[in-house]
């Protein structure tokens, strides 16, 4: 048998059901892998081996009674943005460094309901703000992939869900939860050679997920295969009366959709995603993706999404505006860090000065500025208007196509020290991903090839609101055609 940590989630589920491996054995294999590699990769902020073993014992008992559910005995990493009852939840910020939530997020609760085992809390950019995982107050995450020409160089795993993606790529979990406000599921998935889907806004509850930008935030899974993502999303998704933006829609069988194929589907190729100066390898991979889908019977359609060029500036107004409002609650009074002061105002100021990192402070400043009297109409209202136009571009495209194919990121993983002193260069990472958040549509990143340096590159599939099934069908077809079987240099058992 393959080593337990090399199993896919679907493969592990089969092995557990056939009792070829017990949930405790599987969990122990992952705990050992985390112990061996996490000191180097820093993919987890908090590890919970005792909790995981208790959950695994309960899973074995349930399996023994024939009461296995969708994820019974499956070891997962939980992004440290999801509140977990009794387990510290930091959002990778000093300001929540001591916060132990008394309640469970709906998404992580759904996974527990379905029998999952929690190995620990995955590292991320502070409050999910970033594209490299470098803004975490608990230190950066190392991408387990290495450049062929510079194997000693430390590369970023992408962000903000960099710990989730690195943990899955290095075989330190079978899958992980993540969140995506402007690309934080899809970009780290692409950088780490795994799959990840941001579902339609409203598909997964935001209850108990530390808020960044509430009109853009969506939870979703990352895993090694498209089917594994489909299985995880099936558990994570669902209506939740505790989130007023949660959609009261049935949760379809996403995993079944992976086998549908693409025959007769119309796939849009948006001309605005052909950027000047885009690396030739990314362009070539995109073209390869088109050829794969055509060979499987899809029809390619040239489309235009004319407001694409305004998406990044729009995102970087809307997201900080909402963030500045959401982060007002960290005042040192009710929970989290408190720095004592001479009076209440001084306590607020000292707490926030000591608790937030530079990128978070930058977003609060930008957000406060664009919401302030005199600038509100010029920036915030204008950005909301452009957001409507971006959404309308997609609404019009869906009249002609069933899904859209684009590159996932404009580059492969970069070095840990690159772009760190240039926030705008960092923001450009999100050029292909933010549109889906602004429009609320689902987007899936699929590992599709390697660049000349041996680093993974991803393709992105976008779909109609609440049509994740077509997105999974297209993504699984790309995955089959790509036959991506490369593995990162740093991984359990290597
Ligand atoms: N990189 C983007 C940002 O820094 C997106 C982050 C996210 O999706 N959480 O805002």
Coordinates of C-alpha atoms and ligand atoms in Angstrom, one line a residue:
X1 CA 0.0 0.0 0.0
X2 CA 1.1 3.6 -0.6
X3 CA 2.2 5.3 2.5
X4 CA -0.8 6.6 4.4
X5 CA 0.2 10.3 4.0
X6 CA 0.4 9.9 0.2
X7 CA -3.3 8.8 -0.1
X8 CA -5.8 11.2 -1.6
X9 CA -8.8 12.0 0.6
X10 CA -11.0 9.8 -1.6
X11 CA -8.4 7.1 -1.4
X12 CA -8.2 7.3 2.4
X13 CA -11.9 7.2 2.7
X14 CA -12.0 4.0 0.7
X15 CA -9.2 2.5 2.8
X16 CA -11.0 3.4 6.0
X17 CA -14.3 2.0 4.8
X18 CA -12.6 -1.3 3.9
X19 CA -10.8 -1.2 7.3
X20 CA -7.4 -1.5 5.6
X21 CA -6.3 1.2 7.8
X22 CA -7.8 2.6 11.0
X23 CA -8.6 6.3 11.6
X24 CA -6.1 6.2 14.5
X25 CA -3.3 4.8 12.3
X26 CA -4.0 7.3 9.6
X27 CA -4.1 10.2 12.1
X28 CA -0.9 9.0 13.8
X29 CA 0.8 9.0 10.4
X30 CA -0.2 12.6 9.8
X31 CA 0.7 13.6 13.4
X32 CA 4.2 12.1 12.8
X33 CA 4.5 14.0 9.5
X34 CA 3.5 17.3 11.1
X35 CA 6.0 16.7 14.0
X36 CA 8.8 16.0 11.4
X37 CA 8.1 18.8 9.0
X38 CA 6.2 21.6 10.6
X39 CA 9.2 23.0 12.5
X40 CA 10.6 23.7 9.0
X41 CA 7.5 24.6 7.0
X42 CA 5.6 26.5 9.7
X43 CA 2.3 25.5 8.0
X44 CA 0.5 25.1 11.3
X45 CA 0.3 27.8 14.0
X46 CA -1.2 25.4 16.5
X47 CA -1.2 21.6 16.4
X48 CA -3.8 19.5 18.2
X49 CA -2.5 15.9 18.3
X50 CA -4.5 14.9 21.4
X51 CA -7.7 16.2 20.0
X52 CA -7.0 14.6 16.7
X53 CA -6.4 11.2 18.3
X54 CA -9.6 11.4 20.4
X55 CA -11.6 12.3 17.2
X56 CA -9.9 9.4 15.4
X57 CA -10.9 7.0 18.1
X58 CA -14.5 8.2 17.9
X59 CA -14.2 7.8 14.1
X60 CA -13.0 4.2 14.4
X61 CA -15.9 3.4 16.7
X62 CA -18.4 5.0 14.3
X63 CA -16.9 3.0 11.4
X64 CA -17.1 -0.1 13.5
X65 CA -20.8 0.5 14.0
X66 CA -21.3 1.0 10.3
X67 CA -22.1 4.7 11.0
X68 CA -19.3 6.3 8.8
X69 CA -20.2 9.7 7.3
X70 CA -18.6 11.6 4.4
X71 CA -15.4 12.4 6.3
X72 CA -15.3 10.0 9.2
X73 CA -11.6 9.6 10.2
X74 CA -10.2 12.1 7.6
X75 CA -7.4 14.3 9.1
X76 CA -7.7 17.9 8.0
X77 CA -6.0 21.2 8.7
X78 CA -8.2 24.2 9.6
X79 CA -7.2 27.7 8.5
X80 CA -6.6 29.7 11.7
X81 CA -9.4 32.1 10.6
X82 CA -12.1 29.6 11.5
X83 CA -13.2 29.7 15.1
X84 CA -12.8 26.3 16.8
X85 CA -14.4 25.9 20.2
X86 CA -11.7 25.4 22.8
X87 CA -8.8 25.7 20.4
X88 CA -6.9 29.0 20.1
X89 CA -7.9 30.9 16.9
X90 CA -5.4 33.7 16.1
X91 CA -6.1 34.9 12.5
X92 CA -2.3 35.0 12.5
X93 CA -2.5 38.3 14.5
X94 CA -0.9 39.3 17.8
X95 CA -4.2 40.9 18.6
X96 CA -5.9 37.5 18.8
X97 CA -2.8 35.6 20.0
X98 CA -4.6 34.5 23.2
X99 CA -8.1 34.1 21.8
X100 CA -9.8 30.7 22.5
X101 CA -13.3 30.9 21.0
X102 CA -16.2 29.5 23.0
X103 CA -18.0 28.5 19.8
X104 CA -17.4 26.6 16.5
X105 CA -17.6 28.2 13.1
X106 CA -20.4 26.7 11.0
X107 CA -18.0 25.4 8.4
X108 CA -15.7 23.6 10.8
X109 CA -18.8 22.4 12.7
X110 CA -20.1 20.9 9.5
X111 CA -16.8 19.0 9.0
X112 CA -16.9 17.7 12.6
X113 CA -20.6 16.6 12.1
X114 CA -19.3 14.6 9.1
X115 CA -16.6 12.9 11.2
X116 CA -13.4 14.8 10.3
X117 CA -10.3 14.8 12.4
X118 CA -8.6 18.2 13.1
X119 CA -4.8 18.1 13.1
X120 CA -4.4 21.8 14.0
X121 CA -4.8 25.4 12.8
X122 CA -3.1 26.4 9.6
X123 CA -0.9 29.5 9.2
X124 CA -2.1 32.4 7.1
X125 CA -1.4 36.1 6.3
X126 CA -2.6 38.2 9.2
X127 CA -6.4 38.6 9.0
X128 CA -6.1 36.9 5.6
X129 CA -4.5 40.0 4.1
X130 CA -1.7 39.1 1.8
X131 CA -0.5 37.0 -1.1
X132 CA 2.6 35.4 0.4
X133 CA 1.8 34.4 4.0
X134 CA 4.6 36.7 5.0
X135 CA 2.4 39.0 7.1
X136 CA 1.6 36.3 9.7
X137 CA 2.6 37.3 13.2
X138 CA 3.7 33.7 13.7
X139 CA 6.2 33.8 10.9
X140 CA 6.1 32.9 7.2
X141 CA 5.3 29.5 5.7
X142 CA 7.9 27.8 3.5
X143 CA 6.6 26.5 0.1
X144 CA 7.5 22.8 0.0
X145 CA 8.3 23.1 -3.7
X146 CA 11.9 24.0 -4.7
X147 CA 13.3 25.7 -7.8
X148 CA 15.5 23.3 -9.8
X149 CA 18.0 26.0 -10.4
X150 CA 18.1 27.2 -6.8
X151 CA 17.0 24.3 -4.5
X152 CA 18.1 26.2 -1.4
X153 CA 15.9 29.2 -2.1
X154 CA 12.9 29.6 0.2
X155 CA 9.7 30.3 -1.8
X156 CA 6.4 31.6 -0.6
X157 CA 3.4 29.3 -0.6
X158 CA 1.1 32.1 -1.7
X159 CA -1.5 33.6 0.6
X160 CA -3.4 34.2 2.5
X161 CA -4.2 30.4 2.9
X162 CA -0.5 29.6 2.6
X163 CA -0.4 27.3 5.6
X164 CA -3.4 25.3 4.4
X165 CA -1.9 24.9 0.9
X166 CA 1.6 24.0 2.1
X167 CA 0.2 21.5 4.6
X168 CA -1.7 19.7 1.9
X169 CA 1.1 19.8 -0.6
X170 CA 3.6 18.5 1.9
X171 CA 1.3 15.7 3.0
X172 CA 0.7 17.1 6.4
X173 CA -3.1 16.9 6.0
X174 CA -5.5 15.2 3.5
X175 CA -7.2 18.5 2.9
X176 CA -7.7 21.9 4.5
X177 CA -10.2 24.7 5.0
X178 CA -9.3 28.0 3.5
X179 CA -10.9 31.4 2.7
X180 CA -10.8 33.5 -0.4
X181 CA -11.5 37.3 -0.3
X182 CA -9.5 38.1 -3.5
X183 CA -7.7 34.9 -4.3
X184 CA -6.5 33.4 -1.1
X185 CA -7.7 29.9 -1.9
X186 CA -6.8 29.8 -5.6
X187 CA -3.4 31.6 -5.6
X188 CA -1.8 29.4 -2.8
X189 CA -3.3 26.3 -4.4
X190 CA -1.6 27.2 -7.7
X191 CA 1.7 28.1 -6.0
X192 CA 1.7 24.7 -4.1
X193 CA 0.5 22.4 -7.0
X194 CA -2.8 21.5 -5.4
X195 CA -6.5 22.2 -6.2
X196 CA -8.7 24.8 -4.4
X197 CA -12.2 26.2 -5.0
X198 CA -13.7 29.5 -3.9
X199 CA -17.4 28.7 -4.1
X200 CA -20.2 31.1 -4.9
X201 CA -20.7 33.9 -2.3
X202 CA -23.3 32.5 0.1
X203 CA -22.5 28.8 -0.5
X204 CA -20.6 28.4 2.8
X205 CA -21.6 30.1 6.0
X206 CA -19.3 32.9 7.2
X207 CA -20.5 32.4 10.8
X208 CA -17.5 32.1 13.0
X209 CA -15.0 32.9 10.3
X210 CA -12.9 36.0 11.4
X211 CA -14.1 38.7 9.0
X212 CA -11.8 40.5 6.6
X213 CA -14.1 42.0 3.9
X214 CA -17.6 40.6 4.5
X215 CA -19.1 41.1 1.0
X216 CA -16.1 39.2 -0.6
X217 CA -15.1 36.6 2.0
X218 CA -16.0 32.9 1.1
X219 CA -14.8 29.7 2.7
X220 CA -13.7 26.8 0.5
X221 CA -11.5 23.7 0.5
X222 CA -8.0 23.0 -0.7
X223 CA -6.9 19.4 -1.4
X224 CA -4.6 17.5 -3.7
X225 CA -7.3 16.6 -6.3
X226 CA -10.4 18.2 -7.7
X227 CA -12.6 15.4 -6.5
X228 CA -11.2 15.8 -2.9
X229 CA -12.2 19.4 -3.0
X230 CA -15.7 18.4 -4.2
X231 CA -16.0 16.0 -1.3
X232 CA -14.9 18.6 1.2
X233 CA -17.1 21.3 -0.2
X234 CA -20.1 19.0 0.0
X235 CA -19.6 18.9 3.8
X236 CA -18.6 22.6 4.3
X237 CA -21.5 24.1 2.3
X238 CA -25.1 24.6 3.3
X239 CA -27.6 27.1 4.5
X240 CA -27.0 28.6 7.9
X241 CA -29.6 30.9 9.6
X242 CA -26.7 32.4 11.6
X243 CA -25.3 34.1 8.4
X244 CA -27.8 36.5 6.7
X245 CA -25.9 36.1 3.4
X246 CA -25.9 32.3 3.5
X247 CA -27.9 30.9 0.5
X248 CA -30.9 28.6 1.2
X249 CA -30.0 26.3 -1.6
X250 CA -29.7 22.5 -1.8
X251 CA -26.1 21.2 -1.8
X252 CA -25.6 19.1 -4.9
X253 CA -23.4 16.1 -5.2
X254 CA -20.3 18.0 -6.2
X255 CA -18.1 14.8 -6.4
X256 CA -20.5 13.2 -8.9
X257 CA -20.2 16.3 -11.1
X258 CA -16.4 15.7 -11.4
X259 CA -17.2 12.7 -13.7
X260 CA -19.5 14.6 -16.1
X261 CA -17.0 15.5 -18.7
X262 CA -17.1 18.7 -20.9
X263 CA -18.7 17.5 -24.1
X264 CA -20.9 20.2 -25.6
X265 CA -19.9 22.8 -22.9
X266 CA -19.1 26.3 -24.2
X267 CA -15.9 27.6 -22.5
X268 CA -15.2 31.3 -22.6
X269 CA -11.7 32.6 -23.2
X270 CA -11.6 36.3 -22.0
X271 CA -9.4 38.4 -24.1
X272 CA -8.7 40.9 -21.3
X273 CA -6.9 38.2 -19.3
X274 CA -4.1 38.2 -21.9
X275 CA -1.8 40.6 -20.0
X276 CA 1.1 42.5 -21.4
X277 CA 4.3 41.1 -20.0
X278 CA 2.7 37.9 -18.8
X279 CA 5.3 35.1 -18.7
X280 CA 5.3 33.0 -21.9
X281 CA 4.9 29.8 -19.9
X282 CA 1.6 31.0 -18.4
X283 CA 0.3 31.9 -21.8
X284 CA 1.4 28.5 -23.1
X285 CA -0.2 26.6 -20.3
X286 CA -3.5 28.5 -20.9
X287 CA -3.3 27.6 -24.6
X288 CA -2.7 24.0 -23.5
X289 CA -5.7 24.1 -21.3
X290 CA -7.8 25.3 -24.2
X291 CA -6.6 22.4 -26.4
X292 CA -7.3 19.9 -23.6
X293 CA -10.9 21.0 -23.3
X294 CA -11.4 21.1 -27.0
X295 CA -10.1 17.6 -27.4
X296 CA -12.6 16.5 -24.7
X297 CA -15.5 17.9 -26.8
X298 CA -15.9 21.5 -25.4
X299 CA -16.4 24.5 -27.7
X300 CA -14.1 27.5 -27.1
X301 CA -15.7 30.9 -27.4
X302 CA -13.8 34.2 -27.4
X303 CA -15.4 36.5 -24.9
X304 CA -14.8 40.0 -23.6
X305 CA -15.0 41.1 -19.9
X306 CA -14.3 44.7 -20.6
X307 CA -14.1 46.0 -17.0
X308 CA -11.5 43.5 -16.0
X309 CA -8.8 46.2 -15.8
X310 CA -10.6 48.0 -13.1
X311 CA -11.0 44.9 -10.9
X312 CA -7.8 45.3 -8.9
X313 CA -8.2 49.0 -8.0
X314 CA -11.9 48.3 -7.2
X315 CA -10.9 45.4 -5.0
X316 CA -8.3 47.4 -3.2
X317 CA -10.9 50.0 -2.3
X318 CA -13.8 47.7 -1.3
X319 CA -11.7 45.2 0.7
X320 CA -9.8 47.7 2.9
X321 CA -13.0 49.7 3.4
X322 CA -14.8 46.7 4.8
X323 CA -11.7 45.6 6.7
X324 CA -11.3 48.9 8.4
X325 CA -14.9 48.6 9.6
X326 CA -14.6 44.9 10.6
X327 CA -11.4 45.4 12.5
X328 CA -12.8 48.2 14.6
X329 CA -14.0 45.5 17.1
X330 CA -10.4 44.8 18.2
X331 CA -10.2 47.4 21.0
X332 CA -8.6 45.5 23.8
X333 CA -11.8 45.6 25.9
X334 CA -13.8 42.5 25.1
X335 CA -11.3 39.9 24.0
X336 CA -7.8 39.4 22.6
X337 CA -4.7 41.4 23.4
X338 CA -4.9 44.4 25.8
X339 CA -2.2 46.9 26.3
X340 CA -3.0 49.0 29.4
X341 CA -3.2 52.8 28.9
X342 CA -3.8 56.0 30.9
X343 CA -7.4 56.2 29.8
X344 CA -9.7 54.3 27.5
X345 CA -8.5 56.0 24.3
X346 CA -4.9 55.4 25.2
X347 CA -5.8 51.7 25.9
X348 CA -7.4 51.5 22.4
X349 CA -4.4 53.1 20.7
X350 CA -1.8 51.1 22.5
X351 CA -3.6 47.8 22.0
X352 CA -4.1 48.4 18.2
X353 CA -0.6 49.7 17.7
X354 CA 0.9 46.6 19.4
X355 CA -1.6 44.1 18.1
X356 CA -1.8 44.8 14.4
X357 CA 1.0 44.3 11.9
X358 CA 2.1 46.7 9.1
X359 CA -0.1 45.3 6.3
X360 CA -3.2 45.3 8.5
X361 CA -2.5 48.9 9.6
X362 CA -2.0 49.9 5.9
X363 CA -5.4 48.4 5.0
X364 CA -7.1 50.2 8.0
X365 CA -5.6 53.5 6.9
X366 CA -6.7 53.0 3.2
X367 CA -10.1 51.8 4.3
X368 CA -10.7 54.7 6.7
X369 CA -9.6 57.1 4.0
X370 CA -11.9 55.9 1.3
X371 CA -14.8 55.9 3.7
X372 CA -14.2 59.3 5.1
X373 CA -16.4 62.3 4.4
X374 CA -15.3 64.0 1.2
X375 CA -13.7 60.9 -0.3
X376 CA -16.6 58.4 0.2
X377 CA -18.3 59.3 -3.1
X378 CA -15.0 59.6 -5.1
X379 CA -13.6 56.2 -4.0
X380 CA -16.0 53.9 -2.2
X381 CA -19.2 54.7 -4.1
X382 CA -17.3 54.7 -7.4
X383 CA -15.8 51.4 -6.6
X384 CA -19.2 49.9 -5.8
X385 CA -20.5 51.2 -9.2
X386 CA -17.5 49.6 -11.0
X387 CA -18.1 46.4 -9.1
X388 CA -21.6 46.3 -10.6
X389 CA -20.1 46.7 -14.1
X390 CA -17.7 43.9 -13.4
X391 CA -20.5 41.6 -12.3
X392 CA -22.5 42.7 -15.4
X393 CA -19.6 41.6 -17.7
X394 CA -20.0 38.1 -16.3
X395 CA -23.8 38.1 -16.4
X396 CA -23.5 38.9 -20.1
X397 CA -20.8 36.2 -20.7
X398 CA -23.1 33.5 -19.1
X399 CA -25.5 34.1 -22.0
X400 CA -22.8 32.7 -24.3
X401 CA -20.7 30.3 -22.3
X402 CA -21.0 27.7 -19.5
X403 CA -17.6 28.3 -17.9
X404 CA -14.6 30.5 -18.3
X405 CA -10.9 29.4 -18.5
X406 CA -8.1 31.7 -17.4
X407 CA -4.6 31.3 -15.8
X408 CA -4.8 31.2 -12.0
X409 CA -1.9 33.5 -11.3
X410 CA 0.4 35.7 -13.3
X411 CA 3.6 34.0 -12.0
X412 CA 4.8 30.9 -10.2
X413 CA 5.8 31.0 -6.5
X414 CA 8.3 33.7 -5.8
X415 CA 11.1 34.1 -3.2
X416 CA 10.4 34.9 0.4
X417 CA 12.1 38.3 0.1
X418 CA 10.6 39.3 -3.3
X419 CA 8.0 42.0 -3.4
X420 CA 7.9 42.5 0.3
X421 CA 8.8 46.1 0.2
X422 CA 6.4 46.9 -2.7
X423 CA 2.7 46.5 -1.7
X424 CA 1.5 47.3 -5.2
X425 CA 3.7 44.6 -6.7
X426 CA 2.2 42.2 -4.1
X427 CA -1.4 43.3 -5.0
X428 CA -0.8 42.5 -8.7
X429 CA -0.7 38.8 -7.7
X430 CA -4.5 38.9 -7.5
X431 CA -5.1 40.2 -11.0
X432 CA -6.8 37.0 -12.2
X433 CA -8.6 36.1 -9.0
X434 CA -10.3 39.2 -7.6
X435 CA -12.9 39.4 -10.3
X436 CA -14.6 36.3 -9.0
X437 CA -15.0 37.7 -5.5
X438 CA -16.3 41.1 -6.8
X439 CA -18.9 39.2 -8.9
X440 CA -19.6 36.5 -6.3
X441 CA -19.0 33.6 -8.7
X442 CA -17.2 30.3 -8.1
X443 CA -13.6 29.8 -9.1
X444 CA -11.5 26.7 -9.1
X445 CA -7.7 26.5 -9.4
X446 CA -6.3 23.2 -10.9
X447 CA -2.6 22.2 -10.9
X448 CA -1.9 21.9 -14.6
X449 CA 1.9 22.0 -15.3
X450 CA 5.4 23.0 -14.2
X451 CA 7.4 26.0 -15.3
X452 CA 11.0 25.7 -16.5
X453 CA 12.2 25.9 -12.9
X454 CA 10.1 23.0 -11.9
X455 CA 7.4 25.1 -10.1
X456 CA 3.7 24.3 -10.3
X457 CA 1.3 26.5 -12.4
X458 CA -2.4 26.5 -12.1
X459 CA -5.4 27.1 -14.4
X460 CA -8.6 28.7 -13.2
X461 CA -12.1 27.7 -14.1
X462 CA -14.9 30.3 -13.4
X463 CA -18.6 29.5 -13.4
X464 CA -22.1 30.8 -13.0
X465 CA -23.3 31.6 -9.5
X466 CA -24.2 28.3 -7.7
X467 CA -23.1 26.2 -10.7
X468 CA -20.0 24.7 -9.0
X469 CA -21.0 21.4 -10.6
X470 CA -20.0 22.7 -14.1
X471 CA -16.8 24.2 -12.6
X472 CA -15.9 20.8 -11.0
X473 CA -16.7 19.0 -14.3
X474 CA -14.3 21.3 -16.3
X475 CA -11.7 21.3 -13.5
X476 CA -11.7 17.5 -13.3
X477 CA -11.4 17.2 -17.1
X478 CA -8.4 19.6 -17.0
X479 CA -6.9 17.5 -14.2
X480 CA -7.3 14.3 -16.1
X481 CA -5.7 15.8 -19.2
X482 CA -2.9 17.4 -17.4
X483 CA -2.1 14.2 -15.4
X484 CA -0.2 16.4 -12.9
X485 CA 1.8 13.9 -10.8
X486 CA 4.8 16.0 -9.8
X487 CA 5.5 16.1 -6.1
X488 CA 7.2 18.8 -4.0
X489 CA 10.8 18.3 -2.8
X490 CA 9.8 18.7 0.9
X491 CA 7.0 16.2 1.8
X492 CA 6.2 13.5 4.3
X493 CA 8.0 10.3 3.6
X494 CA 10.5 11.9 1.1
Ligands
LIG1 N1 -4.2 38.8 -1.7 C1 -5.4 39.5 -1.5 C2 -5.3 40.5 -0.4 O1 -4.3 40.7 0.1 C3 -6.5 38.5 -1.2 C4 -6.5 37.9 0.2 C5 -7.6 37.0 0.4 O2 -8.2 36.5 -0.5 N2 -7.9 36.8 1.7 O3 -6.3 41.1 0.0

